[in-house]
Coordinates of C-alpha atoms in Angstrom, one line a residue:
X150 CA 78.7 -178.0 -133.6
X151 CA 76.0 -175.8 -131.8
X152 CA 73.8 -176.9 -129.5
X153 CA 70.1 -176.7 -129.9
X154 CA 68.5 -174.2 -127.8
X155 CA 64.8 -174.2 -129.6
X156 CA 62.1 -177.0 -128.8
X157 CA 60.8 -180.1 -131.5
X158 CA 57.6 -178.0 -131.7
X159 CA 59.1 -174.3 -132.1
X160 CA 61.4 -176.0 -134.9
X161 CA 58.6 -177.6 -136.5
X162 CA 56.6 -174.0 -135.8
X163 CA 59.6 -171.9 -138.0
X164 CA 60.0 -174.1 -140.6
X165 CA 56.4 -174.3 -141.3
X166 CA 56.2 -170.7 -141.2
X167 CA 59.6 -169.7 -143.2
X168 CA 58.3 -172.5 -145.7
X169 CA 55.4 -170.4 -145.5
X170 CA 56.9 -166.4 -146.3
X171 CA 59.8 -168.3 -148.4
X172 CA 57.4 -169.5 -151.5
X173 CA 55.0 -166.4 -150.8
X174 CA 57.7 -163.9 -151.8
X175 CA 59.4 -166.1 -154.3
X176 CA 56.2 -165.8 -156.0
X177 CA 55.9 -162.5 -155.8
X178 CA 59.5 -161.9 -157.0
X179 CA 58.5 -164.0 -160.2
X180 CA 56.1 -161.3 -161.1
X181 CA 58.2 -158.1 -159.5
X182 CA 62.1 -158.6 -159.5
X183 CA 62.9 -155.6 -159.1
X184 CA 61.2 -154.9 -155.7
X185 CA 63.4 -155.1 -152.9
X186 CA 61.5 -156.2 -150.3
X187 CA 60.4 -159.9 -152.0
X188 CA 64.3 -160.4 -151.8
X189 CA 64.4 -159.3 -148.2
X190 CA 61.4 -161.5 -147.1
X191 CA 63.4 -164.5 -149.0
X192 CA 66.2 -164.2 -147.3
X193 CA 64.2 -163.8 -143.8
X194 CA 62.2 -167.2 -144.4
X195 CA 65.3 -169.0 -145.5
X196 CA 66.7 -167.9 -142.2
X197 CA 63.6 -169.8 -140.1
X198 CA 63.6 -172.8 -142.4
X199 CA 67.5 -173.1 -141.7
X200 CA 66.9 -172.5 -138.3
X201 CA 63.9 -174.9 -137.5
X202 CA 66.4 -177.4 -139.4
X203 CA 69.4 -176.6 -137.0
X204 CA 67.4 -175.8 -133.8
X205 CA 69.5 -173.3 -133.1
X206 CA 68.6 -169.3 -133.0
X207 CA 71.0 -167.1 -133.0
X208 CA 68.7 -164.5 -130.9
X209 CA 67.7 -166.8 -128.2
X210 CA 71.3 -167.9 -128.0
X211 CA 72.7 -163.9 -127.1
X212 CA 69.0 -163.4 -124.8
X213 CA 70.2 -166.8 -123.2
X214 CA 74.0 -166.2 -122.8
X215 CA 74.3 -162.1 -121.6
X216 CA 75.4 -161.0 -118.1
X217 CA 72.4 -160.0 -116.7
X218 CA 74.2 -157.2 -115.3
X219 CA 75.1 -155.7 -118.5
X220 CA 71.4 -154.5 -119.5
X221 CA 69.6 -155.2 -116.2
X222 CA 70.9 -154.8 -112.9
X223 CA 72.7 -151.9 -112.6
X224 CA 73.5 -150.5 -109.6
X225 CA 70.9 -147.5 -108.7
X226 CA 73.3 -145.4 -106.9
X227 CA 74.7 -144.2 -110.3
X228 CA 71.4 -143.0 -111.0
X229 CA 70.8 -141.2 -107.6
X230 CA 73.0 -138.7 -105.6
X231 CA 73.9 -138.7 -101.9
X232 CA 71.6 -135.3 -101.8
X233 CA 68.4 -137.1 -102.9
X234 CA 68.8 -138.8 -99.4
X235 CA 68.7 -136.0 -97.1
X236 CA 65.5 -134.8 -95.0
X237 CA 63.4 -132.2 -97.2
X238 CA 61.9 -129.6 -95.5
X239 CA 57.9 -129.0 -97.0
X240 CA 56.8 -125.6 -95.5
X241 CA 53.5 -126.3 -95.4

C-alpha cells in the first residue's frame, strides 16, 4: 500500500479539478471522436481524480525521494580547472 504524500485539501483540490477536465473532454469527445487530444485530456483527469482518491502522486513521490546530489549538488570542481585559480596578470 502507498503512503499518502498529498494534503486533505490538495486531494480534494485534484479531484475537483480532474472531475472538472474529465466530463469537459468527455463531452467534447461525444461530438469529435476522432480528435486525439479529447482522449488525451481524459486520460489526464482520470489521473487527478485517481490521485486525489489515493493521495498519492507519483511526481511528488520521485521530487520527494531523489538524492539531492544527483541533480543538485554537484561538486564545482568538475566544472572548473586548476588554471582558473591562478593569479591573472591585467596589463593595464
Amino acid at each position: 500500500m502507498v503512503r499518502p504524500n498529498i494534503g486533505i485539501v490538495n486531494a480534494l483540490i485534484r479531484i475537483t479539478c480532474g472531475l472538472s477536465v474529465l466530463s469537459w473532454a468527455t463531452s467534447k469527445y461525444c461530438k469529435k471522436p476522432w480528435r486525439d487530444s479529447y482522449l488525451i485530456a481524459i486520460i489526464l483527469g482520470a489521473m487527478k481524480v485517481g490521485e486525489g482518491i489515493l493521495r498519492f502522486c507519483p511526481i511528488t513521490y520521485l521530487f520527494e525521494n531523489s538524492s539531492s546530489t544527483l541533480f543538485f549538488d554537484d561538486d564545482e570542481e568538475d566544472y572548473f580547472d586548476d588554471e582558473e585559480d591562478a593569479v591573472t596578470y591585467n596589463p593595464s
